[in-house]
mmCIF file of C-alpha atoms in Angstrom:
data_model
loop_
_atom_site.group_PDB
_atom_site.id
_atom_site.type_symbol
_atom_site.label_atom_id
_atom_site.label_comp_id
_atom_site.label_asym_id
_atom_site.label_seq_id
_atom_site.Cartn_x
_atom_site.Cartn_y
_atom_site.Cartn_z
ATOM 1 C CA MET A 34 4.170 57.676 -159.890
ATOM 2 C CA THR A 35 7.650 56.322 -159.483
ATOM 3 C CA LEU A 36 7.876 52.600 -159.984
ATOM 4 C CA TYR A 37 10.281 50.704 -157.839
ATOM 5 C CA ARG A 38 11.481 47.138 -158.236
ATOM 6 C CA PRO A 39 10.179 44.291 -156.166
ATOM 7 C CA CYS A 40 12.793 42.901 -153.816
ATOM 8 C CA HIS A 41 12.585 39.280 -152.737
ATOM 9 C CA LEU A 42 15.601 39.250 -150.413
ATOM 10 C CA HIS A 43 13.553 38.993 -147.187
ATOM 11 C CA ASP A 44 10.249 37.675 -148.553
ATOM 12 C CA GLU A 45 7.998 35.651 -146.330
ATOM 13 C CA TRP A 46 4.793 34.110 -147.657
ATOM 14 C CA VAL A 47 1.503 33.639 -145.842
ATOM 15 C CA THR A 48 -1.598 31.725 -146.855
ATOM 16 C CA LEU A 49 -4.868 32.332 -145.050
ATOM 17 C CA THR A 50 -7.255 29.491 -144.406
ATOM 18 C CA GLU A 51 -10.727 29.831 -145.878
ATOM 19 C CA GLU A 52 -12.001 30.704 -142.395
ATOM 20 C CA GLU A 53 -9.329 33.399 -141.867
ATOM 21 C CA TYR A 54 -9.981 34.842 -145.313
ATOM 22 C CA SER A 55 -13.756 34.961 -144.767
ATOM 23 C CA GLU A 56 -13.282 36.545 -141.345
ATOM 24 C CA ALA A 57 -11.033 39.252 -142.829
ATOM 25 C CA VAL A 58 -13.484 39.972 -145.661
ATOM 26 C CA GLU A 59 -16.420 40.217 -143.254
ATOM 27 C CA HIS A 60 -14.441 42.480 -140.907
ATOM 28 C CA GLY A 61 -13.484 44.803 -143.772
ATOM 29 C CA ARG A 62 -17.077 44.964 -145.040
ATOM 30 C CA SER A 63 -18.448 45.708 -141.585
ATOM 31 C CA LEU A 64 -15.869 48.474 -141.036
ATOM 32 C CA TRP A 65 -16.834 49.997 -144.356
ATOM 33 C CA ALA A 66 -20.554 49.820 -143.563
ATOM 34 C CA GLU A 67 -19.994 51.445 -140.145
ATOM 35 C CA SER A 68 -17.918 54.262 -141.577
ATOM 36 C CA GLN A 69 -20.497 54.968 -144.266
ATOM 37 C CA ALA A 70 -23.396 54.881 -141.783
ATOM 38 C CA ASP A 71 -21.557 57.315 -139.508
ATOM 39 C CA ALA A 72 -20.431 59.468 -142.474
ATOM 40 C CA ARG A 73 -16.870 59.231 -141.106
ATOM 41 C CA ILE A 74 -15.225 58.422 -144.407
ATOM 42 C CA ARG A 75 -16.054 59.698 -147.854
ATOM 43 C CA ASP A 76 -15.218 57.410 -150.743
ATOM 44 C CA ARG A 77 -12.054 59.344 -151.579
ATOM 45 C CA TRP A 78 -10.819 56.529 -153.782
ATOM 46 C CA ARG A 79 -13.424 57.282 -156.457
ATOM 47 C CA ARG A 80 -12.023 60.805 -156.820
ATOM 48 C CA ILE A 81 -8.735 59.456 -158.133
ATOM 49 C CA PRO A 82 -8.732 59.037 -161.926
ATOM 50 C CA GLY A 83 -9.333 55.344 -162.476
ATOM 51 C CA GLY A 84 -10.031 55.085 -158.736
ATOM 52 C CA VAL A 85 -11.228 51.973 -157.011
ATOM 53 C CA ASP A 86 -14.138 51.088 -154.804
ATOM 54 C CA GLY A 87 -13.539 52.171 -151.200
ATOM 55 C CA GLU A 88 -15.197 49.067 -149.792
ATOM 56 C CA ARG A 89 -12.757 46.908 -151.748
ATOM 57 C CA VAL A 90 -9.836 48.911 -150.364
ATOM 58 C CA GLN A 91 -11.151 48.385 -146.812
ATOM 59 C CA VAL A 92 -11.590 44.645 -147.356
ATOM 60 C CA ILE A 93 -8.115 44.213 -148.861
ATOM 61 C CA GLY A 94 -6.693 46.215 -145.947
ATOM 62 C CA SER A 95 -8.336 43.802 -143.511
ATOM 63 C CA ILE A 96 -6.913 40.838 -145.424
ATOM 64 C CA ALA A 97 -3.460 42.451 -145.227
ATOM 65 C CA GLU A 98 -3.820 42.951 -141.452
ATOM 66 C CA CYS A 99 -4.847 39.322 -140.974
ATOM 67 C CA ALA A 100 -1.896 38.129 -143.096
ATOM 68 C CA GLY A 101 0.507 40.420 -141.219
ATOM 69 C CA ALA A 102 -0.679 39.120 -137.853
ATOM 70 C CA LYS A 103 -0.337 35.517 -139.000
ATOM 71 C CA ALA A 104 3.183 36.097 -140.351
ATOM 72 C CA LEU A 105 4.289 37.731 -137.094
ATOM 73 C CA GLY A 106 2.587 35.186 -134.871
ATOM 74 C CA VAL A 107 0.483 37.811 -133.062
ATOM 75 C CA VAL A 108 -3.239 38.003 -132.456
ATOM 76 C CA TRP A 109 -5.175 40.035 -135.014
ATOM 77 C CA PRO A 110 -7.282 42.300 -132.765
ATOM 78 C CA LYS A 111 -9.751 43.367 -135.512
ATOM 79 C CA ARG A 112 -9.971 46.832 -134.030
ATOM 80 C CA ARG A 113 -12.885 49.164 -134.728
ATOM 81 C CA GLY A 114 -12.707 52.943 -134.598
ATOM 82 C CA ASN A 115 -8.922 52.728 -134.445
ATOM 83 C CA PHE A 116 -8.032 55.876 -136.327
ATOM 84 C CA LYS A 117 -4.642 56.648 -134.803
ATOM 85 C CA GLY A 118 -3.719 53.474 -132.960
ATOM 86 C CA PRO A 119 -1.651 50.577 -134.310
ATOM 87 C CA ASP A 120 -3.230 47.789 -136.366
ATOM 88 C CA LEU A 121 -1.425 45.101 -134.369
ATOM 89 C CA ASP A 122 0.199 44.939 -130.966
ATOM 90 C CA PRO A 123 2.798 45.965 -130.082
ATOM 91 C CA ASN A 124 2.848 49.218 -132.088
ATOM 92 C CA ILE A 125 2.648 47.671 -135.578
ATOM 93 C CA GLU A 126 1.011 49.195 -138.634
ATOM 94 C CA VAL A 127 0.220 46.974 -141.626
ATOM 95 C CA ARG A 128 0.293 48.548 -145.078
ATOM 96 C CA LEU A 129 -0.914 47.100 -148.317
ATOM 97 C CA ILE A 130 1.276 47.305 -151.393
ATOM 98 C CA GLY A 131 -1.171 46.811 -154.255
ATOM 99 C CA VAL A 132 1.378 46.654 -157.072
ATOM 100 C CA ASN A 133 4.268 44.211 -156.847
ATOM 101 C CA SER A 134 6.902 46.834 -157.686
ATOM 102 C CA TYR A 135 5.711 49.735 -155.487
ATOM 103 C CA GLY A 136 7.328 50.919 -152.293
ATOM 104 C CA LEU A 137 5.928 50.742 -148.763
ATOM 105 C CA ARG A 138 3.827 53.839 -147.996
ATOM 106 C CA ILE A 139 4.689 55.848 -144.902
ATOM 107 C CA SER A 140 2.567 58.897 -144.122
ATOM 108 C CA PRO A 141 4.168 62.070 -142.766
ATOM 109 C CA ARG A 142 1.590 61.777 -139.945
ATOM 110 C CA ASP A 143 2.652 58.245 -138.965
ATOM 111 C CA VAL A 144 3.951 57.945 -135.407
ATOM 112 C CA ASP A 145 7.743 57.753 -135.675
ATOM 113 C CA SER A 146 8.003 54.768 -133.319
ATOM 114 C CA ARG A 147 5.463 52.722 -135.288
ATOM 115 C CA ARG A 148 6.779 49.607 -137.018
ATOM 116 C CA VAL A 149 5.305 49.404 -140.510
ATOM 117 C CA VAL A 150 4.930 45.993 -142.175
ATOM 118 C CA ALA A 151 4.439 45.598 -145.924
ATOM 119 C CA VAL A 152 1.978 43.094 -147.385
ATOM 120 C CA VAL A 153 1.898 42.760 -151.170
ATOM 121 C CA ILE A 154 -1.513 41.851 -152.625
ATOM 122 C CA PRO A 155 -1.728 42.740 -156.329
ATOM 123 C CA ARG A 156 -5.186 42.978 -157.897
ATOM 124 C CA GLY A 157 -6.471 39.527 -158.741
ATOM 125 C CA THR A 158 -4.461 37.723 -156.039
ATOM 126 C CA GLU A 159 -6.736 38.483 -153.091
ATOM 127 C CA ARG A 160 -7.519 34.789 -152.486
ATOM 128 C CA SER A 161 -3.967 33.611 -152.940
ATOM 129 C CA TYR A 162 -0.847 33.621 -150.811
ATOM 130 C CA TYR A 163 0.524 36.956 -149.636
ATOM 131 C CA ARG A 164 4.074 38.245 -149.892
ATOM 132 C CA LEU A 165 5.581 40.164 -146.986
ATOM 133 C CA PRO A 166 8.845 41.785 -148.125
ATOM 134 C CA GLY A 167 9.675 43.262 -144.723
ATOM 135 C CA TRP A 168 9.183 46.192 -142.373
ATOM 136 C CA ILE A 169 10.680 49.519 -141.281
ATOM 137 C CA ASN A 170 10.264 51.963 -138.407
ATOM 138 C CA ALA A 171 8.159 54.874 -139.626
ATOM 139 C CA LYS A 172 10.846 57.356 -138.544
ATOM 140 C CA HIS A 173 13.452 55.672 -140.750
ATOM 141 C CA GLY A 174 11.053 55.566 -143.698
ATOM 142 C CA LYS A 175 10.600 59.346 -143.732
ATOM 143 C CA ARG A 176 13.499 60.207 -146.011
ATOM 144 C CA ALA A 177 13.342 63.162 -148.367
ATOM 145 C CA GLU A 178 14.400 61.093 -151.398
ATOM 146 C CA TRP A 179 11.377 58.821 -150.900
ATOM 147 C CA LEU A 180 8.817 61.644 -150.621
ATOM 148 C CA MET A 181 6.255 61.820 -153.449
ATOM 149 C CA ASP A 182 2.702 62.944 -154.205
ATOM 150 C CA PRO A 183 1.512 59.990 -156.304
ATOM 151 C CA HIS A 184 -1.879 61.406 -157.287
ATOM 152 C CA GLY A 185 -0.967 65.106 -157.369
ATOM 153 C CA ARG A 186 -3.542 65.914 -154.672
ATOM 154 C CA GLY A 187 -1.226 67.592 -152.170
ATOM 155 C CA GLN A 188 -1.138 64.468 -149.981
ATOM 156 C CA PRO A 189 2.506 63.383 -150.040
ATOM 157 C CA ILE A 190 3.713 60.025 -148.799
ATOM 158 C CA TYR A 191 7.074 58.383 -148.416
ATOM 159 C CA ALA A 192 7.456 55.328 -150.660
ATOM 160 C CA VAL A 193 10.152 53.161 -149.113
ATOM 161 C CA PRO A 194 11.807 50.876 -151.694
ATOM 162 C CA GLN A 195 11.318 47.219 -150.868
ATOM 163 C CA ASP A 196 15.075 46.613 -150.834
ATOM 164 C CA ARG A 197 15.340 48.971 -147.827
ATOM 165 C CA LEU A 198 12.998 46.910 -145.640
ATOM 166 C CA HIS A 199 14.163 44.719 -142.752
ATOM 167 C CA PRO A 200 13.359 40.993 -142.497
ATOM 168 C CA LEU A 201 10.272 40.068 -140.470
ATOM 169 C CA SER A 202 12.436 37.792 -138.323
ATOM 170 C CA LEU A 203 14.006 40.917 -136.758
ATOM 171 C CA LEU A 204 10.581 42.276 -135.882
ATOM 172 C CA ARG A 205 9.506 38.943 -134.416
ATOM 173 C CA ASP A 206 12.643 39.057 -132.229
ATOM 174 C CA LEU A 207 11.634 42.549 -131.013
ATOM 175 C CA ILE A 208 8.110 41.538 -130.097
#
């Protein structure tokens, strides 16, 4: 996998209260339990060499959504069964960057008009403050030079370098 450099040009930092953190963890766990009970999601993460626990990924994703909502000053809707809709209103997707130097993941299937916000939460910092390096419209993140297949499974993504993200203040002005 290509390693990028972290970019701190537009960084914003968010700290969740203990209540917000607990709420995000509980939401992530309940989403995971529902998806397993309904057999909607297989634990695909374990199939990756050195893969991680799918429940952990779901919980960290919920923490990232909560942090993204707080940074943008919008309500975190804690949606359930939201497979194609945005994480936050209006039309905002929140994506976890789990390694400080990685790029923001954009899927080829992402709706072009979706605004994608990056939240950096490296392993071991889940109960800390969260770094938000910026955002980009999904359409503008789908550039051929950023396309990669990080796990060699035929599931390519676009990895947008952090230095190509816009400041969150611009997104706040739009919403």
